[in-house]
mmCIF file of C-alpha atoms in Angstrom:
data_model
loop_
_atom_site.group_PDB
_atom_site.id
_atom_site.type_symbol
_atom_site.label_atom_id
_atom_site.label_comp_id
_atom_site.label_asym_id
_atom_site.label_seq_id
_atom_site.Cartn_x
_atom_site.Cartn_y
_atom_site.Cartn_z
ATOM 1 C CA MET A 77 84.714 147.859 68.276
ATOM 2 C CA ILE A 78 82.240 149.289 65.777
ATOM 3 C CA ARG A 79 79.935 152.006 67.086
ATOM 4 C CA ARG A 80 77.111 153.381 65.003
ATOM 5 C CA MET A 81 73.645 154.871 65.382
ATOM 6 C CA LEU A 82 70.649 152.866 64.229
ATOM 7 C CA PRO A 83 67.418 154.489 63.008
ATOM 8 C CA ALA A 84 64.484 153.587 65.211
ATOM 9 C CA ALA A 85 62.428 151.732 62.601
ATOM 10 C CA GLY A 86 65.265 149.550 61.302
ATOM 11 C CA PHE A 87 66.543 148.931 64.781
ATOM 12 C CA ALA A 88 63.169 147.759 66.051
ATOM 13 C CA ALA A 89 62.597 145.443 63.107
ATOM 14 C CA ALA A 90 66.028 143.864 63.463
ATOM 15 C CA LEU A 91 65.908 143.243 67.195
ATOM 16 C CA MET A 92 62.279 142.548 68.103
ATOM 17 C CA ALA A 93 62.412 138.907 67.113
ATOM 18 C CA ALA A 94 65.834 138.283 68.607
ATOM 19 C CA MET A 95 65.058 139.969 71.935
ATOM 20 C CA PRO A 96 61.800 138.717 73.439
ATOM 21 C CA TRP A 97 60.112 140.719 76.141
ATOM 22 C CA SER A 98 61.478 139.056 79.246
ATOM 23 C CA GLY A 99 58.866 140.749 81.419
ATOM 24 C CA ALA A 100 56.087 138.749 79.825
ATOM 25 C CA ALA A 101 57.788 135.503 80.806
ATOM 26 C CA ALA A 102 57.864 136.662 84.396
ATOM 27 C CA GLN A 103 54.115 137.219 84.556
ATOM 28 C CA GLY A 104 52.661 134.864 87.118
ATOM 29 C CA ALA A 105 56.056 133.790 88.502
ATOM 30 C CA PRO A 106 56.195 133.417 92.306
ATOM 31 C CA CYS A 107 57.182 136.703 93.928
ATOM 32 C CA ALA A 108 57.406 137.371 97.659
ATOM 33 C CA PHE A 109 57.651 141.163 97.233
ATOM 34 C CA ARG A 110 57.569 143.654 94.369
ATOM 35 C CA GLY A 111 56.735 146.986 96.013
ATOM 36 C CA SER A 112 55.919 149.564 93.318
ATOM 37 C CA LEU A 113 57.257 147.425 90.487
ATOM 38 C CA ASP A 114 55.079 146.166 87.662
ATOM 39 C CA ASP A 115 53.789 142.589 87.916
ATOM 40 C CA ALA A 116 56.491 141.505 85.469
ATOM 41 C CA TYR A 117 59.222 142.065 88.081
ATOM 42 C CA CYS A 118 60.202 140.993 91.589
ATOM 43 C CA ASP A 119 62.117 142.793 94.358
ATOM 44 C CA ALA A 120 63.045 140.094 96.828
ATOM 45 C CA ASP A 121 66.037 142.061 98.157
ATOM 46 C CA ARG A 122 63.795 145.148 98.624
ATOM 47 C CA ASP A 123 66.174 147.623 97.008
ATOM 48 C CA MET A 124 63.248 149.097 94.988
ATOM 49 C CA THR A 125 64.549 147.759 91.646
ATOM 50 C CA ALA A 126 63.839 144.567 89.721
ATOM 51 C CA ASP A 127 65.848 141.472 90.606
ATOM 52 C CA PRO A 128 67.567 139.504 87.832
ATOM 53 C CA PRO A 129 65.593 136.410 86.757
ATOM 54 C CA ALA A 130 66.185 133.498 89.121
ATOM 55 C CA ASP A 131 66.196 131.132 86.135
ATOM 56 C CA ALA A 132 69.610 131.439 84.473
ATOM 57 C CA ALA A 133 68.038 130.492 81.142
ATOM 58 C CA ARG A 134 66.162 133.817 81.189
ATOM 59 C CA GLN A 135 69.274 135.912 81.856
ATOM 60 C CA ARG A 136 70.493 137.600 78.677
ATOM 61 C CA ASP A 137 74.024 137.864 77.281
ATOM 62 C CA PRO A 138 73.480 139.741 73.993
ATOM 63 C CA SER A 139 76.201 139.951 71.368
ATOM 64 C CA VAL A 140 75.165 143.565 70.658
ATOM 65 C CA LEU A 141 74.668 146.071 73.485
ATOM 66 C CA VAL A 142 72.214 148.882 72.776
ATOM 67 C CA PHE A 143 72.514 152.284 74.491
ATOM 68 C CA ALA A 144 70.153 155.264 74.452
ATOM 69 C CA TYR A 145 70.303 158.638 76.175
ATOM 70 C CA THR A 146 67.381 160.745 77.357
ATOM 71 C CA PRO A 147 65.817 163.045 74.754
ATOM 72 C CA VAL A 148 65.750 166.080 77.083
ATOM 73 C CA GLU A 149 67.356 168.109 74.296
ATOM 74 C CA ASP A 150 67.847 167.515 70.576
ATOM 75 C CA PRO A 151 68.380 163.707 70.486
ATOM 76 C CA ALA A 152 70.859 163.947 67.618
ATOM 77 C CA LEU A 153 73.286 165.913 69.805
ATOM 78 C CA TYR A 154 74.131 162.917 71.935
ATOM 79 C CA ALA A 155 74.985 160.372 69.256
ATOM 80 C CA GLN A 156 78.298 162.175 68.714
ATOM 81 C CA GLN A 157 78.867 163.255 72.308
ATOM 82 C CA PHE A 158 78.593 159.714 73.688
ATOM 83 C CA ARG A 159 80.747 158.101 71.012
ATOM 84 C CA PRO A 160 83.848 157.893 73.278
ATOM 85 C CA LEU A 161 81.820 156.101 75.960
ATOM 86 C CA LEU A 162 80.372 153.609 73.495
ATOM 87 C CA ASP A 163 83.816 152.947 72.011
ATOM 88 C CA HIS A 164 85.115 152.341 75.536
ATOM 89 C CA LEU A 165 82.234 149.992 76.360
ATOM 90 C CA GLY A 166 82.936 148.020 73.206
ATOM 91 C CA GLN A 167 86.595 147.583 74.098
ATOM 92 C CA CYS A 168 85.839 146.922 77.758
ATOM 93 C CA THR A 169 83.121 144.304 77.236
ATOM 94 C CA GLY A 170 84.341 142.813 73.967
ATOM 95 C CA LYS A 171 80.895 143.392 72.465
ATOM 96 C CA ARG A 172 79.542 145.537 69.681
ATOM 97 C CA VAL A 173 77.797 148.651 71.054
ATOM 98 C CA VAL A 174 75.248 150.747 69.145
ATOM 99 C CA TYR A 175 73.458 153.998 69.872
ATOM 100 C CA PHE A 176 69.657 153.984 69.655
ATOM 101 C CA GLN A 177 68.190 157.462 69.126
ATOM 102 C CA VAL A 178 64.880 157.935 70.939
ATOM 103 C CA THR A 179 62.538 160.882 70.485
ATOM 104 C CA SER A 180 60.487 160.705 73.687
ATOM 105 C CA ASN A 181 60.757 159.548 77.287
ATOM 106 C CA ALA A 182 57.926 157.077 76.710
ATOM 107 C CA ALA A 183 59.688 155.512 73.719
ATOM 108 C CA GLN A 184 62.862 155.063 75.759
ATOM 109 C CA VAL A 185 61.035 153.362 78.634
ATOM 110 C CA GLU A 186 59.137 151.076 76.270
ATOM 111 C CA ALA A 187 62.352 150.141 74.475
ATOM 112 C CA MET A 188 63.855 148.838 77.707
ATOM 113 C CA ARG A 189 60.630 147.146 78.767
ATOM 114 C CA SER A 190 60.406 145.290 75.457
ATOM 115 C CA GLY A 191 63.991 144.066 75.684
ATOM 116 C CA ARG A 192 65.354 146.243 72.865
ATOM 117 C CA LEU A 193 67.509 148.421 75.129
ATOM 118 C CA HIS A 194 70.236 147.231 77.486
ATOM 119 C CA ILE A 195 71.854 150.411 78.825
ATOM 120 C CA ALA A 196 70.203 153.815 79.072
ATOM 121 C CA GLY A 197 70.589 157.290 80.462
ATOM 122 C CA PHE A 198 67.128 158.288 81.721
ATOM 123 C CA SER A 199 66.278 161.832 82.764
ATOM 124 C CA THR A 200 65.465 162.363 86.425
ATOM 125 C CA GLY A 201 61.681 161.998 86.448
ATOM 126 C CA PRO A 202 61.312 159.202 83.871
ATOM 127 C CA THR A 203 63.925 157.182 85.781
ATOM 128 C CA ALA A 204 61.166 156.142 88.186
ATOM 129 C CA PHE A 205 58.910 155.015 85.326
ATOM 130 C CA ALA A 206 61.816 153.033 83.874
ATOM 131 C CA VAL A 207 62.430 151.369 87.237
ATOM 132 C CA ASN A 208 58.807 150.496 87.968
ATOM 133 C CA LEU A 209 57.604 149.596 84.474
ATOM 134 C CA ALA A 210 60.670 148.533 82.494
ATOM 135 C CA GLY A 211 62.913 146.773 84.998
ATOM 136 C CA ALA A 212 65.642 149.420 84.765
ATOM 137 C CA VAL A 213 68.324 149.275 87.467
ATOM 138 C CA PRO A 214 70.072 152.656 87.928
ATOM 139 C CA PHE A 215 73.733 152.326 88.885
ATOM 140 C CA ALA A 216 75.522 155.589 87.996
ATOM 141 C CA VAL A 217 75.276 159.349 87.525
ATOM 142 C CA LYS A 218 77.654 161.806 85.874
ATOM 143 C CA GLY A 219 80.038 163.761 88.085
ATOM 144 C CA ASN A 220 83.492 165.220 88.594
ATOM 145 C CA ALA A 221 86.358 164.436 90.948
ATOM 146 C CA GLU A 222 84.544 165.925 93.962
ATOM 147 C CA GLN A 223 80.910 164.871 93.621
ATOM 148 C CA TYR A 224 78.227 163.617 91.311
ATOM 149 C CA GLU A 225 76.264 166.094 89.219
ATOM 150 C CA SER A 226 73.047 167.557 90.533
ATOM 151 C CA TYR A 227 70.761 170.189 89.127
ATOM 152 C CA ARG A 228 68.223 172.681 90.335
ATOM 153 C CA VAL A 229 64.869 173.648 88.951
ATOM 154 C CA VAL A 230 65.301 177.220 87.723
ATOM 155 C CA THR A 231 62.415 179.404 86.620
ATOM 156 C CA LEU A 232 63.520 181.532 83.690
ATOM 157 C CA VAL A 233 62.053 184.794 82.435
ATOM 158 C CA ARG A 234 63.450 187.215 79.888
ATOM 159 C CA ALA A 235 65.856 189.711 81.400
ATOM 160 C CA ASP A 236 63.808 192.580 79.944
ATOM 161 C CA SER A 237 60.535 191.310 81.454
ATOM 162 C CA PRO A 238 58.857 192.907 84.496
ATOM 163 C CA PHE A 239 58.579 189.611 86.425
ATOM 164 C CA GLN A 240 60.544 189.444 89.679
ATOM 165 C CA THR A 241 58.818 186.681 91.677
ATOM 166 C CA LEU A 242 56.756 183.597 90.898
ATOM 167 C CA ALA A 243 53.621 185.365 92.101
ATOM 168 C CA ASP A 244 54.081 187.885 89.273
ATOM 169 C CA LEU A 245 53.330 185.116 86.763
ATOM 170 C CA LYS A 246 49.624 184.816 87.561
ATOM 171 C CA GLY A 247 47.651 184.738 84.341
ATOM 172 C CA ARG A 248 50.804 184.565 82.246
ATOM 173 C CA ARG A 249 52.085 182.020 79.696
ATOM 174 C CA VAL A 250 54.186 179.521 81.657
ATOM 175 C CA ALA A 251 55.686 176.492 79.892
ATOM 176 C CA HIS A 252 56.207 173.133 81.575
ATOM 177 C CA THR A 253 58.184 170.509 79.665
ATOM 178 C CA SER A 254 56.249 167.221 79.921
ATOM 179 C CA ALA A 255 53.997 165.610 82.496
ATOM 180 C CA THR A 256 56.594 163.055 83.668
ATOM 181 C CA SER A 257 59.446 165.538 84.047
ATOM 182 C CA ASN A 258 60.589 166.125 87.612
ATOM 183 C CA SER A 259 62.152 169.537 87.027
ATOM 184 C CA GLY A 260 59.867 170.593 84.196
ATOM 185 C CA ASN A 261 56.522 169.713 85.792
ATOM 186 C CA LEU A 262 56.308 167.745 89.049
ATOM 187 C CA ALA A 263 58.690 169.860 91.135
ATOM 188 C CA PRO A 264 57.009 173.143 90.081
ATOM 189 C CA ARG A 265 53.633 171.682 91.018
ATOM 190 C CA ALA A 266 55.032 170.686 94.414
ATOM 191 C CA PHE A 267 56.938 173.904 95.164
ATOM 192 C CA PHE A 268 55.214 176.799 93.375
ATOM 193 C CA PRO A 269 52.056 177.001 95.548
ATOM 194 C CA ALA A 270 54.101 177.911 98.629
ATOM 195 C CA GLN A 271 55.587 180.763 96.570
ATOM 196 C CA GLY A 272 52.145 182.171 95.702
ATOM 197 C CA LEU A 273 51.679 180.518 92.313
ATOM 198 C CA THR A 274 49.553 177.402 91.727
ATOM 199 C CA PRO A 275 49.818 175.693 88.321
ATOM 200 C CA ASP A 276 46.490 175.061 86.558
ATOM 201 C CA THR A 277 44.856 177.581 88.910
ATOM 202 C CA ASP A 278 46.918 180.746 88.587
ATOM 203 C CA TYR A 279 47.999 179.915 85.041
ATOM 204 C CA ARG A 280 47.220 177.339 82.373
ATOM 205 C CA VAL A 281 50.106 174.916 81.961
ATOM 206 C CA ILE A 282 51.518 174.857 78.418
ATOM 207 C CA TYR A 283 53.586 171.735 77.676
ATOM 208 C CA SER A 284 56.513 172.655 75.439
ATOM 209 C CA GLY A 285 57.765 169.101 74.872
ATOM 210 C CA GLY A 286 61.281 169.596 76.248
ATOM 211 C CA HIS A 287 63.611 171.712 78.376
ATOM 212 C CA ASP A 288 65.385 173.145 75.333
ATOM 213 C CA ARG A 289 62.045 174.063 73.776
ATOM 214 C CA SER A 290 60.997 175.823 76.965
ATOM 215 C CA VAL A 291 64.242 177.810 77.073
ATOM 216 C CA MET A 292 64.016 178.762 73.409
ATOM 217 C CA GLY A 293 60.347 179.652 73.846
ATOM 218 C CA VAL A 294 61.113 182.080 76.667
ATOM 219 C CA ASN A 295 63.973 183.515 74.638
ATOM 220 C CA ALA A 296 61.649 184.094 71.673
ATOM 221 C CA GLY A 297 58.855 185.546 73.790
ATOM 222 C CA ASP A 298 56.482 182.625 73.154
ATOM 223 C CA TYR A 299 56.316 181.989 76.924
ATOM 224 C CA ASP A 300 56.594 184.466 79.766
ATOM 225 C CA ALA A 301 58.416 181.957 81.981
ATOM 226 C CA ALA A 302 59.467 178.339 82.213
ATOM 227 C CA PRO A 303 60.776 176.021 84.952
ATOM 228 C CA VAL A 304 63.647 173.964 83.512
ATOM 229 C CA ALA A 305 66.583 171.856 84.648
ATOM 230 C CA SER A 306 69.580 174.076 85.336
ATOM 231 C CA ASP A 307 72.024 171.616 83.742
ATOM 232 C CA VAL A 308 70.168 171.687 80.416
ATOM 233 C CA TYR A 309 69.977 175.488 80.497
ATOM 234 C CA ASN A 310 73.692 175.779 81.330
ATOM 235 C CA ARG A 311 74.653 173.456 78.460
ATOM 236 C CA MET A 312 72.592 175.519 76.036
ATOM 237 C CA VAL A 313 74.414 178.650 77.182
ATOM 238 C CA ALA A 314 77.796 176.928 76.886
ATOM 239 C CA ARG A 315 76.998 175.786 73.330
ATOM 240 C CA GLY A 316 75.949 179.292 72.332
ATOM 241 C CA GLN A 317 72.321 178.356 71.661
ATOM 242 C CA VAL A 318 71.154 181.158 73.958
ATOM 243 C CA ARG A 319 72.822 184.044 75.794
ATOM 244 C CA ARG A 320 72.711 184.019 79.583
ATOM 245 C CA GLU A 321 72.297 187.791 79.737
ATOM 246 C CA ASN A 322 68.962 187.440 77.937
ATOM 247 C CA PHE A 323 67.471 185.626 80.939
ATOM 248 C CA ARG A 324 66.819 186.155 84.621
ATOM 249 C CA VAL A 325 66.267 183.378 87.182
ATOM 250 C CA ILE A 326 63.442 184.374 89.528
ATOM 251 C CA TRP A 327 63.343 181.145 91.585
ATOM 252 C CA GLN A 328 65.386 177.995 92.044
ATOM 253 C CA SER A 329 64.994 174.759 94.005
ATOM 254 C CA ASP A 330 67.293 172.705 96.174
ATOM 255 C CA PRO A 331 69.441 170.190 94.215
ATOM 256 C CA PHE A 332 68.157 166.990 92.582
ATOM 257 C CA PRO A 333 70.145 164.122 91.054
ATOM 258 C CA THR A 334 70.654 164.437 87.331
ATOM 259 C CA SER A 335 70.033 161.732 84.705
ATOM 260 C CA SER A 336 70.567 158.135 85.788
ATOM 261 C CA PHE A 337 72.447 155.463 83.899
ATOM 262 C CA ALA A 338 70.676 152.143 84.178
ATOM 263 C CA LEU A 339 70.900 148.530 83.058
ATOM 264 C CA ALA A 340 68.177 146.142 82.010
ATOM 265 C CA HIS A 341 67.435 143.909 85.006
ATOM 266 C CA ASP A 342 67.689 140.643 83.073
ATOM 267 C CA LEU A 343 71.275 140.908 81.849
ATOM 268 C CA ARG A 344 73.508 138.079 83.002
ATOM 269 C CA PRO A 345 74.858 139.234 86.417
ATOM 270 C CA GLU A 346 78.494 138.868 85.321
ATOM 271 C CA LEU A 347 77.850 141.041 82.267
ATOM 272 C CA ALA A 348 75.927 143.619 84.308
ATOM 273 C CA GLN A 349 78.784 143.898 86.791
ATOM 274 C CA ARG A 350 81.299 144.205 83.970
ATOM 275 C CA ILE A 351 79.327 147.065 82.384
ATOM 276 C CA ARG A 352 79.105 148.858 85.734
ATOM 277 C CA GLN A 353 82.857 148.646 86.202
ATOM 278 C CA CYS A 354 83.446 149.837 82.628
ATOM 279 C CA PHE A 355 81.412 152.966 83.452
ATOM 280 C CA TYR A 356 83.211 153.600 86.750
ATOM 281 C CA ASP A 357 86.658 153.237 85.147
ATOM 282 C CA PHE A 358 85.885 155.540 82.202
ATOM 283 C CA ARG A 359 87.186 159.119 82.133
ATOM 284 C CA PHE A 360 85.573 161.548 79.707
ATOM 285 C CA PRO A 361 87.875 162.990 77.020
ATOM 286 C CA GLU A 362 88.105 166.759 76.935
ATOM 287 C CA ALA A 363 85.435 167.394 74.293
ATOM 288 C CA MET A 364 82.932 165.067 75.963
ATOM 289 C CA SER A 365 83.594 166.659 79.349
ATOM 290 C CA ARG A 366 83.024 170.107 77.888
ATOM 291 C CA ASP A 367 79.788 169.037 76.186
ATOM 292 C CA LEU A 368 78.483 167.423 79.382
ATOM 293 C CA GLY A 369 78.866 170.324 81.750
ATOM 294 C CA GLY A 370 82.455 169.742 82.882
ATOM 295 C CA ASN A 371 81.769 166.237 84.220
ATOM 296 C CA ASP A 372 84.531 163.722 83.628
ATOM 297 C CA ARG A 373 83.402 160.425 85.209
ATOM 298 C CA PHE A 374 80.546 158.293 86.514
ATOM 299 C CA TRP A 375 79.719 157.967 90.193
ATOM 300 C CA PRO A 376 77.984 154.925 91.707
ATOM 301 C CA ALA A 377 74.341 155.605 92.563
ATOM 302 C CA THR A 378 71.310 153.689 93.794
ATOM 303 C CA TYR A 379 67.661 154.304 93.105
ATOM 304 C CA ALA A 380 66.562 153.807 96.721
ATOM 305 C CA ARG A 381 68.967 156.433 98.099
ATOM 306 C CA ASP A 382 69.656 158.955 95.345
ATOM 307 C CA TRP A 383 66.142 159.175 93.898
ATOM 308 C CA ALA A 384 64.411 159.616 97.260
ATOM 309 C CA PRO A 385 63.953 163.419 96.710
ATOM 310 C CA VAL A 386 62.362 162.752 93.318
ATOM 311 C CA ARG A 387 59.914 160.227 94.754
ATOM 312 C CA ALA A 388 59.086 162.690 97.538
ATOM 313 C CA VAL A 389 58.094 165.325 94.955
ATOM 314 C CA ALA A 390 55.882 162.814 93.134
ATOM 315 C CA ASP A 391 54.219 161.856 96.415
ATOM 316 C CA ALA A 392 53.634 165.523 97.248
ATOM 317 C CA VAL A 393 51.662 166.082 94.032
ATOM 318 C CA ASN A 394 50.002 162.642 94.009
ATOM 319 C CA ALA A 395 51.749 161.622 90.788
ATOM 320 C CA PRO A 396 52.485 157.887 91.117
ATOM 321 C CA TYR A 397 54.955 156.282 88.762
ATOM 322 C CA ASN A 398 52.546 153.603 87.574
ATOM 323 C CA ARG A 399 51.244 152.283 84.272
ATOM 324 C CA ALA A 400 48.152 154.495 84.151
ATOM 325 C CA ALA A 401 50.234 157.649 84.596
ATOM 326 C CA PHE A 402 52.747 156.432 82.032
ATOM 327 C CA ASP A 403 50.065 155.688 79.440
ATOM 328 C CA ALA A 404 48.538 159.121 79.964
ATOM 329 C CA GLU A 405 51.934 160.770 79.483
ATOM 330 C CA SER A 406 52.593 158.668 76.376
ATOM 331 C CA ARG A 407 49.373 159.965 74.842
ATOM 332 C CA ARG A 408 50.293 163.557 75.729
ATOM 333 C CA GLU A 409 53.753 163.184 74.190
ATOM 334 C CA LEU A 410 52.270 161.721 71.003
ATOM 335 C CA GLU A 411 49.638 164.462 70.730
ATOM 336 C CA ALA A 412 52.227 167.171 71.360
ATOM 337 C CA GLU A 413 54.515 165.726 68.674
ATOM 338 C CA GLN A 414 51.630 165.573 66.191
ATOM 339 C CA ARG A 415 50.793 169.222 66.887
ATOM 340 C CA ARG A 416 54.413 170.255 66.376
ATOM 341 C CA ARG A 417 54.559 168.419 63.050
ATOM 342 C CA GLN A 418 51.328 170.006 61.893
ATOM 343 C CA GLN A 419 52.666 173.445 62.791
ATOM 344 C CA GLN A 420 55.903 172.762 60.901
ATOM 345 C CA GLN A 421 54.045 171.520 57.831
ATOM 346 C CA ALA A 422 51.404 174.240 57.811
ATOM 347 C CA PRO A 423 53.461 176.921 55.962
ATOM 348 C CA ALA A 424 54.545 174.444 53.283
ATOM 349 C CA ALA A 425 50.991 173.192 52.809
ATOM 350 C CA ALA A 426 49.440 176.646 52.531
ATOM 351 C CA PRO A 427 48.335 177.466 48.951
ATOM 352 C CA ALA A 428 50.246 180.119 47.103
ATOM 353 C CA PRO A 429 48.432 183.439 46.914
ATOM 354 C CA ALA A 430 46.582 184.104 43.677
ATOM 355 C CA PRO A 431 48.255 186.600 41.355
ATOM 356 C CA ALA A 432 46.956 190.125 41.678
ATOM 357 C CA GLN A 433 44.276 191.008 39.171
ATOM 358 C CA PRO A 434 44.443 194.304 37.298
ATOM 359 C CA ARG A 435 42.081 196.867 38.783
ATOM 360 C CA GLN A 436 39.015 197.433 36.738
ATOM 361 C CA PRO A 437 38.465 201.011 35.623
#
């Protein structure tokens, strides 16, 4: 099977017409129960995820399956790392499989909502947005032979800094990742106050735009501290992007589930089940296992059970996974990206200094 990465613009233009937004067709359809799901979806079996369309004519069986992984780090890293999985899915399903590179959590959620994305790995916090607003149905998480992968929120400071506890960070520069991130924003807001540090009161939250950016910012001295996902930090150390001895962890949380792997709710049930089994049967080759933290397989998972701790954090900080919150985060992500681009372009746009004039006698 052919596996390749499609640029976002070309991909969208090619598939928008062929893949109508199934959610729009569901608007107004009879629904006995939908819980926290958007009006486009129904949850008759009350498992907290969208049911497949009752009308078989609205169930999709695409000739091309599109996969995207969360942009928690440099998105380009994963196109190569997930190639063995996509090759396996192609052979296992008999369909062509392509990788869609996304640059933000909001873009990934919208791609599934619009019908342009069939399979996705969502990071922990945005998983709930994908479930409620895009009809995503989580079914797997990465793991090893003993258990599925979890992560902790770790608060990093430079090893040569004076900070020993969270309370020491009052008035300092502390980076959060993005507003929807469980480990990079919501969990710190839920847990830090009990440790003597209240975000937005004891320090002004600075959104870095990603876990890797937070880590690199602490390393460079741009931030005094940053709460990040331990799995992202550990992968950066393993790849040699940063040195562990340059950091100190001054606080860590209990474990959370790591990124979910989810299907679009409106895939034909036989195809959805086939994709699930393809994931469960797959074993990571050595290089992929090394790149993904030593994991070598996918474990079955459910949103209702395995994401309960994540929903509890959101409830604790009154951060519902609804459309209003998602739209606000989308605007923040767009504004942050525009600022980063302006900062990158500023040196190139600056006028060259005028040549020195000879000093007048």
